[in-house]
Coordinates of C-alpha atoms (C1' of nucleotides) in Angstrom, one line a residue:
Chain A
M16 CA -16.1 11.8 13.0
G17 CA -15.4 8.9 15.3
T18 CA -17.8 7.4 17.8
R19 CA -19.9 9.3 20.2
A20 CA -17.5 8.6 23.1
E21 CA -14.6 10.0 21.1
R22 CA -16.4 13.2 20.3
T23 CA -17.3 13.7 24.0
R24 CA -13.7 13.1 24.9
E25 CA -12.6 15.7 22.4
R26 CA -15.1 18.2 23.8
L27 CA -13.9 17.6 27.3
L28 CA -10.3 18.1 26.3
A29 CA -11.0 21.3 24.4
A30 CA -13.1 22.7 27.2
A31 CA -10.3 21.9 29.7
M32 CA -7.7 23.7 27.6
E33 CA -9.9 26.7 27.3
L34 CA -10.5 26.9 31.0
F35 CA -6.9 26.3 31.9
A36 CA -5.9 29.1 29.7
E37 CA -8.5 31.4 31.2
R38 CA -8.1 30.8 34.9
G39 CA -5.3 28.2 35.3
Y40 CA -5.2 24.6 36.2
D41 CA -5.8 24.7 40.0
A42 CA -8.6 27.2 39.7
T43 CA -10.7 25.0 37.3
S44 CA -12.6 22.1 38.7
A45 CA -13.5 18.9 36.9
G46 CA -17.2 19.9 37.3
Q47 CA -16.5 23.1 35.4
I48 CA -14.8 21.3 32.6
A49 CA -17.7 18.9 32.3
A50 CA -20.2 21.7 32.3
R51 CA -18.6 23.5 29.5
A52 CA -18.5 20.3 27.5
G53 CA -22.2 19.9 28.2
V54 CA -21.8 16.9 30.3
T55 CA -21.7 15.7 33.9
E56 CA -18.7 15.5 36.2
M57 CA -19.2 11.7 36.3
T58 CA -18.8 11.5 32.6
F59 CA -15.6 13.4 32.8
F60 CA -14.1 10.8 35.0
R61 CA -15.3 8.1 32.8
H62 CA -13.1 9.5 30.0
F63 CA -10.1 10.6 32.0
P64 CA -8.9 8.8 35.1
S65 CA -7.8 12.0 36.7
K66 CA -7.7 15.7 36.1
A67 CA -4.0 15.5 35.7
S68 CA -4.3 13.0 32.9
L69 CA -5.6 15.7 30.6
L70 CA -2.0 17.0 30.4
V71 CA 0.4 14.3 31.3
E72 CA -0.6 11.5 29.0
D73 CA 2.4 10.3 27.0
P74 CA 1.4 7.8 24.2
Y75 CA 5.0 7.5 23.0
D76 CA 6.2 4.6 25.2
P77 CA 6.3 1.9 22.5
V78 CA 8.3 4.2 20.2
I79 CA 10.9 4.8 22.8
G80 CA 11.2 1.1 23.6
A81 CA 11.8 0.3 19.9
A82 CA 14.3 3.1 19.5
I83 CA 16.4 1.9 22.4
R84 CA 16.4 -1.7 21.1
R85 CA 17.9 -0.3 17.9
Q86 CA 21.0 1.0 19.7
S87 CA 24.2 -0.9 19.7
P88 CA 24.6 -3.1 22.8
D89 CA 28.2 -2.0 23.0
L90 CA 27.2 1.3 24.4
D91 CA 26.7 1.9 28.1
P92 CA 23.1 1.9 29.2
I93 CA 22.8 5.6 29.7
T94 CA 24.1 6.4 26.3
R95 CA 21.9 3.8 24.7
T96 CA 18.8 5.1 26.5
A97 CA 19.7 8.7 25.7
R98 CA 20.1 8.0 22.0
G99 CA 16.9 6.0 21.8
V100 CA 15.0 8.8 23.5
R101 CA 16.4 11.4 21.0
E102 CA 15.4 9.3 18.0
A103 CA 11.9 8.7 19.4
W104 CA 11.3 12.4 19.8
R105 CA 12.7 13.2 16.4
E106 CA 9.8 11.2 14.9
L107 CA 7.2 13.6 16.2
P108 CA 5.6 15.7 13.5
P109 CA 5.6 19.5 14.0
P110 CA 1.9 19.9 14.9
A111 CA 2.3 17.4 17.7
V112 CA 5.3 19.3 18.9
D113 CA 3.2 22.5 19.2
E114 CA 0.5 20.7 21.1
V115 CA 3.1 19.2 23.5
R116 CA 4.4 22.6 24.2
V117 CA 1.0 24.0 25.1
R118 CA 0.5 21.3 27.6
L119 CA 3.9 21.3 29.1
R120 CA 3.7 25.0 29.6
I121 CA 0.8 24.5 31.9
V122 CA 2.5 21.6 33.7
A123 CA 5.7 23.7 34.1
Q124 CA 3.7 26.4 35.9
T125 CA 1.8 24.1 38.2
P126 CA 3.8 22.5 41.0
T127 CA 1.4 19.7 41.7
L128 CA 1.4 18.8 38.0
R129 CA 5.2 18.6 37.9
A130 CA 4.9 15.9 40.6
S131 CA 2.3 13.9 38.7
M132 CA 4.4 14.2 35.6
A133 CA 7.2 12.5 37.4
G134 CA 4.8 9.9 38.6
G135 CA 3.4 9.5 35.1
T136 CA 6.8 8.5 33.7
A137 CA 6.7 5.2 35.7
A138 CA 5.3 3.4 32.7
T139 CA 8.0 4.9 30.4
E140 CA 10.7 3.8 32.8
A141 CA 9.3 0.3 32.8
V142 CA 9.5 0.2 29.0
I143 CA 13.1 1.4 29.1
V144 CA 14.1 -1.2 31.7
D145 CA 12.5 -3.9 29.6
A146 CA 14.4 -2.8 26.5
L147 CA 17.8 -2.6 28.4
T148 CA 17.4 -5.9 30.3
S149 CA 16.5 -7.7 27.1
D150 CA 20.0 -7.0 25.9
G151 CA 21.7 -8.3 29.0
V152 CA 22.0 -5.2 31.2
G153 CA 21.5 -5.9 34.9
R154 CA 18.1 -4.9 36.3
F155 CA 19.4 -2.5 38.9
E156 CA 21.7 -0.7 36.4
A157 CA 18.8 -0.5 33.9
T158 CA 16.5 1.0 36.5
I159 CA 19.0 3.6 37.5
A160 CA 19.7 4.5 33.9
A161 CA 16.0 4.9 33.1
A162 CA 15.4 7.1 36.1
A163 CA 18.4 9.4 35.4
V164 CA 17.5 9.8 31.7
M165 CA 13.8 10.4 32.4
G166 CA 14.7 12.9 35.1
A167 CA 16.9 14.8 32.7
L168 CA 14.4 14.5 29.8
N169 CA 11.4 15.7 31.8
T170 CA 13.3 18.7 33.2
A171 CA 14.6 19.6 29.7
L172 CA 11.0 19.4 28.3
L173 CA 9.6 21.6 31.0
E174 CA 12.4 24.2 30.5
W175 CA 12.0 24.1 26.8
S176 CA 8.3 24.6 27.0
L177 CA 8.8 28.0 28.7
T178 CA 11.1 29.3 26.0
A179 CA 10.4 30.7 22.5
D180 CA 12.7 28.0 21.1
D181 CA 11.2 26.0 18.2
D182 CA 13.9 23.4 18.2
L183 CA 12.7 20.7 20.5
G184 CA 15.2 18.2 19.2
G185 CA 18.1 20.6 20.0
A186 CA 16.9 21.1 23.5
I187 CA 16.8 17.3 24.1
D188 CA 20.2 16.8 22.6
T189 CA 21.7 19.5 24.8
A190 CA 20.2 18.0 27.9
L191 CA 21.2 14.4 27.1
D192 CA 24.7 15.5 26.2
I193 CA 25.1 16.5 29.8
L194 CA 24.5 12.9 30.8
S195 CA 26.6 11.1 28.2
D196 CA 29.2 13.2 26.6
R197 CA 29.3 11.7 23.1
R198 CA 27.3 13.0 20.3
G199 CA 24.7 10.6 19.0
Chain B
M26 CA 10.3 16.4 76.7
G27 CA 10.0 19.5 74.4
T28 CA 7.1 21.7 74.0
R29 CA 3.5 20.5 73.8
A30 CA 3.3 20.9 70.0
E31 CA 6.4 18.8 69.7
R32 CA 4.9 16.0 71.8
T33 CA 1.7 16.1 69.8
R34 CA 3.7 15.9 66.6
E35 CA 5.6 12.9 67.9
R36 CA 2.4 11.1 68.9
L37 CA 0.9 11.7 65.4
L38 CA 4.0 10.4 63.7
A39 CA 4.1 7.3 65.9
A40 CA 0.4 6.7 65.4
A41 CA 0.8 7.0 61.7
M42 CA 3.6 4.5 61.5
E43 CA 1.6 2.0 63.5
L44 CA -1.4 2.3 61.3
F45 CA 0.6 2.2 58.1
A46 CA 2.2 -1.0 59.3
E47 CA -1.2 -2.5 60.3
R48 CA -3.3 -1.7 57.2
G49 CA -1.0 0.2 54.8
Y50 CA -0.8 3.8 53.7
D51 CA -3.9 4.1 51.4
A52 CA -6.2 2.4 53.8
T53 CA -5.5 4.7 56.8
S54 CA -7.1 8.1 56.8
A55 CA -5.8 11.3 58.4
G56 CA -8.7 11.2 60.8
Q57 CA -7.7 7.7 62.0
I58 CA -4.2 8.8 62.6
A59 CA -5.5 11.8 64.6
A60 CA -7.9 9.6 66.6
R61 CA -5.1 7.2 67.6
A62 CA -3.0 10.2 68.7
G63 CA -5.9 11.5 70.8
V64 CA -6.4 14.5 68.7
T65 CA -8.6 16.0 65.9
E66 CA -8.1 15.7 62.2
M67 CA -7.7 19.5 62.1
T68 CA -4.8 19.3 64.5
F69 CA -3.2 16.7 62.3
F70 CA -3.1 19.1 59.3
R71 CA -1.7 21.8 61.5
H72 CA 1.4 19.7 62.2
F73 CA 1.8 18.1 58.8
P74 CA 0.9 19.9 55.6
S75 CA -0.2 16.7 54.0
K76 CA -0.5 13.0 54.7
A77 CA 2.4 12.3 52.4
S78 CA 4.6 14.6 54.3
L79 CA 4.7 12.0 57.1
L80 CA 7.0 10.0 54.9
V81 CA 8.7 12.2 52.3
E82 CA 10.2 14.9 54.5
D83 CA 13.9 15.2 53.8
P84 CA 15.7 17.5 56.2
Y85 CA 19.1 17.0 54.6
D86 CA 19.1 19.7 51.9
P87 CA 21.6 22.1 53.6
V88 CA 24.0 19.2 54.1
I89 CA 23.8 18.3 50.4
G90 CA 24.3 21.9 49.3
A91 CA 27.4 22.3 51.5
A92 CA 28.9 18.9 50.3
I93 CA 28.5 19.9 46.7
R94 CA 30.2 23.2 47.2
R95 CA 33.2 21.4 48.7
Q96 CA 33.8 19.5 45.5
S97 CA 36.5 20.7 43.0
P98 CA 35.0 23.0 40.3
D99 CA 37.2 21.2 37.8
L100 CA 34.8 18.3 37.7
D101 CA 31.8 18.2 35.5
P102 CA 28.5 19.1 37.2
I103 CA 27.2 15.6 37.3
T104 CA 30.2 14.1 39.0
R105 CA 30.4 17.0 41.4
T106 CA 26.8 16.6 42.3
A107 CA 27.1 12.8 42.7
R108 CA 30.1 13.1 45.0
G109 CA 28.4 15.7 47.1
V110 CA 25.3 13.6 47.5
R111 CA 27.5 10.6 48.5
E112 CA 29.3 12.5 51.2
A113 CA 26.1 14.0 52.5
W114 CA 24.5 10.6 53.0
R115 CA 27.6 9.2 54.6
E116 CA 27.2 11.6 57.4
L117 CA 23.9 10.0 58.5
P118 CA 24.2 8.1 61.8
P119 CA 23.0 4.4 61.7
P120 CA 19.8 4.9 63.7
A121 CA 18.7 7.5 61.1
V122 CA 19.5 5.1 58.3
D123 CA 17.2 2.5 59.9
E124 CA 14.4 5.0 60.2
V125 CA 14.8 6.1 56.6
R126 CA 14.5 2.6 55.5
V127 CA 11.3 2.0 57.3
R128 CA 9.7 5.0 55.7
L129 CA 11.1 4.3 52.2
R130 CA 9.8 0.8 52.3
I131 CA 6.3 2.2 52.6
V132 CA 6.9 4.7 49.9
A133 CA 8.3 2.0 47.6
Q134 CA 5.1 0.0 47.9
T135 CA 2.7 2.9 47.4
P136 CA 2.6 4.3 43.8
T137 CA 1.0 7.6 44.7
L138 CA 3.8 8.2 47.2
R139 CA 6.5 7.5 44.7
A140 CA 5.0 10.4 42.8
S141 CA 5.0 12.7 45.8
M142 CA 8.5 11.7 46.6
A143 CA 9.6 13.0 43.1
G144 CA 7.7 16.2 43.8
G145 CA 9.2 16.5 47.2
T146 CA 12.7 16.6 45.8
A147 CA 12.0 19.9 44.1
A148 CA 13.5 21.7 47.1
T149 CA 16.6 19.5 47.0
E150 CA 17.1 20.2 43.3
A151 CA 16.9 23.9 43.9
V152 CA 19.6 23.6 46.5
I153 CA 21.8 21.7 44.1
V154 CA 21.2 24.2 41.3
D155 CA 22.2 27.0 43.6
A156 CA 25.4 25.2 44.7
L157 CA 26.4 24.5 41.1
T158 CA 25.6 27.9 39.6
S159 CA 27.5 29.7 42.4
D160 CA 30.5 28.0 40.9
G161 CA 29.9 29.2 37.4
V162 CA 27.9 26.3 35.9
G163 CA 25.2 27.4 33.5
R164 CA 21.7 27.3 34.9
F165 CA 20.3 24.9 32.3
E166 CA 23.2 22.5 32.7
A167 CA 22.8 22.7 36.5
T168 CA 19.1 22.0 36.4
I169 CA 19.6 19.0 34.2
A170 CA 22.4 17.6 36.3
A171 CA 20.3 18.0 39.5
A172 CA 17.3 16.3 37.9
A173 CA 19.4 13.3 36.7
V174 CA 21.2 12.8 39.9
M175 CA 18.0 13.1 42.0
G176 CA 16.2 10.7 39.7
A177 CA 19.0 8.1 40.1
L178 CA 19.3 8.7 43.8
N179 CA 15.6 8.4 44.6
T180 CA 15.4 5.2 42.5
A181 CA 18.4 3.8 44.3
L182 CA 17.0 4.6 47.7
L183 CA 13.7 2.9 46.9
E184 CA 15.3 -0.2 45.6
W185 CA 17.7 -0.4 48.5
S186 CA 14.8 0.0 51.0
L187 CA 13.3 -3.2 49.7
T188 CA 16.5 -5.3 50.2
A189 CA 18.0 -6.7 53.4
D190 CA 21.2 -4.8 52.6
D191 CA 22.6 -2.8 55.4
D192 CA 25.1 -0.8 53.4
L193 CA 23.2 2.3 52.3
G194 CA 26.4 4.0 51.2
G195 CA 27.3 1.2 49.0
A196 CA 24.0 1.2 47.2
I197 CA 24.3 5.0 46.6
D198 CA 27.8 4.5 45.3
T199 CA 26.7 1.8 42.9
A200 CA 23.9 3.9 41.6
L201 CA 25.9 7.1 41.1
D202 CA 28.8 5.2 39.5
I203 CA 26.4 4.4 36.7
L204 CA 26.0 8.2 36.1
S205 CA 29.7 9.2 36.4
D206 CA 32.1 6.5 36.0
R207 CA 35.0 7.6 38.2
R208 CA 35.2 6.5 41.8
G209 CA 34.8 9.3 44.3
Chain C
dT17 C1' 0.2 29.8 94.5
dC18 C1' -3.0 32.1 91.3
dC19 C1' -3.9 34.3 87.3
dC20 C1' -3.5 35.5 82.6
dT21 C1' -2.0 35.6 78.1
dG22 C1' -0.9 33.4 73.9
dA23 C1' -0.3 29.1 71.9
dA24 C1' -2.5 24.8 70.9
dT25 C1' -6.6 22.5 70.0
dG26 C1' -11.6 21.9 69.0
dT27 C1' -16.0 23.0 66.1
dT28 C1' -18.3 23.7 62.2
dA29 C1' -18.7 24.1 57.5
dG30 C1' -17.3 23.5 53.1
dC31 C1' -14.7 22.5 48.4
dC32 C1' -12.8 19.3 45.3
dA33 C1' -11.0 14.8 43.4
dC34 C1' -12.6 10.6 42.8
dT35 C1' -15.7 6.1 43.3
dA36 C1' -19.8 2.9 43.3
dA37 C1' -24.6 1.3 42.4
dC38 C1' -28.3 1.8 39.9
dA39 C1' -31.5 4.2 36.5
dT40 C1' -32.0 6.1 31.9
dC41 C1' -31.3 7.4 27.4
dA42 C1' -29.3 7.4 22.7
dG43 C1' -28.2 5.3 18.5
dC44 C1' -27.4 1.3 15.4
dC45 C1' -28.9 -3.5 13.7
dG46 C1' -31.9 -6.3 12.1
Chain D
dC16 C1' -39.9 0.0 13.9
dG17 C1' -38.4 -2.6 18.2
dG18 C1' -34.9 -4.0 20.9
dC19 C1' -30.1 -4.2 22.5
dT20 C1' -25.8 -2.1 24.0
dG21 C1' -23.0 1.3 25.3
dA22 C1' -22.9 6.2 26.8
dT23 C1' -24.7 9.2 30.1
dG24 C1' -27.3 10.8 34.3
dT25 C1' -28.5 10.5 39.4
dT26 C1' -27.5 9.9 43.9
dA27 C1' -24.7 9.2 47.6
dG28 C1' -20.6 8.8 49.8
dT29 C1' -15.3 9.0 51.2
dG30 C1' -11.1 11.2 52.0
dG31 C1' -7.7 15.1 51.6
dC32 C1' -7.5 19.6 52.7
dT33 C1' -8.8 24.7 54.1
dA34 C1' -11.0 28.7 56.6
dA35 C1' -13.3 31.3 60.4
dC36 C1' -14.2 31.3 64.8
dA37 C1' -14.6 29.5 69.6
dT38 C1' -12.3 27.2 73.5
dT39 C1' -9.0 25.3 76.5
dC40 C1' -4.7 24.5 78.2
dA41 C1' 0.3 25.4 79.6
dG42 C1' 3.7 28.1 81.8
dG43 C1' 5.6 32.4 83.5
dG44 C1' 5.0 36.7 86.4
dA45 C1' 2.9 38.8 90.5

DNA sequence: TCCCTGAATGTTAGCCACTAACATCAGCCG
DNA sequence: CGGCTGATGTTAGTGGCTAACATTCAGGGA
C-alpha cells in the first residue's frame, strides 16, 4: 500500500479530481481539497508545491531526452526533437493516456492553468536543449527548437484532450508534421 | 499632459521600474509601488489588472495580424506567420526597442514572469489564428503554427534581452529561420 | 469665477495561495 | 513496551487580488 505519505498524497489527488469535476478548478480551494482528504491545508502544500502541480506534473522528461539522443544527428534540430517527442509519447500505456486526457481537459478549460502549463515545460525544454547540444547543436538554435516544439506539442495536447479522439499518437504526429514536413 | 488617470498610470509604471531595478520583481509588492507613486494599492489594481501586466503587455497584436495577412497565401502557415512577425517587429522605432529590452530583461530573470509571458501571448495567438484561417488554413493547423512561432519568438526575445546586441531584427530573423528555412 | 457632476481615489473588509516556526502525534525498530 | 523519526497539526503572517461603499478632486457650464 505504500508508505503513509504516499497514501495521503493519493487521497489528496483523488479529492482534488472529484472537486474539480464538481465545481471546477478555480472554484475549489486548497483548503477544500485538504478537508475532503481528511487533512489540513498545510499538509496539502507539503505534498504538492502548488495547486497547479496537481495537474501539470510531467514525469516524462528523461524519456524524452533519451528518445532525442537516439535520433540521427544528420537531421535538423527541429526534426530530431519532433521525432524524439513522438517516440516518447508512443511509449505511454493506454491507461496513462486516459489519465492524461482527464487532466488536460481541465487545463484546457482554465486559462490560468494554460499559463502554468507553459511555465511547467521549462524543465522539459532544458532536457531537450541538453540532448541537442550534446550532439553539437548550438545552444541558441537548440533553445529555439525546444521552445517551438514544446509550444506546438502543448497546444496539440490541449486540443486533443477536448476531442473524442482516442489516437493521441496520431494527434501528435499531425501537429509535429506541421513543424517538420517529413514523416518520422 | 493627458488626463489625470493617464498621469497616475505613468507614475505607477515609473515607480515600478525603479523598484524592480532596486530590489527585483519578486521583492517589490504592489503596495510599495503604489506608495512610491503616492497612491493606494487599490488604485494600482485599477490601472493594472495584475502586477505582471506592468511588464508583459504587448500592444502590437493588430500590427502582427495585418502583417500576416499581407503574406502570400501560397506559403505554408509557419513561413507566413514567421514573415509577418518579422515585418511587424521591424516597424518598431528604436526607443521602443530599448524599452522592450529593459522589460524583457526583468522577465528573463524572473521564472514566474516567464510563465505569465507565455500566458500573455494567448491573445496574440488568437490574432494569428484569425489571420491564417481567413485565408483558408485549417483551424488546427493554424493553432499549431501560431503556438510554434510564438514559442520560438518569445524565447528569442528573452535570449536577446540578455545580450548586448542592438540588432533585435537580426535576432528574430535568426530564430525564425530555424523554423522555416527560407529567407524572408 | 463658482459650482456641480462624474471620474478618480480612498477605506474597509475579505478570500486565497503559499510560507515559516514550533508543537504534537503516529507508527516502526529494537 | 519505550523511544525515535517522519508525518501532521497549530498559529501566524505576507502578498496578490476583489468587492461595496464613501470621498475627493478636476474641469466644464452658468
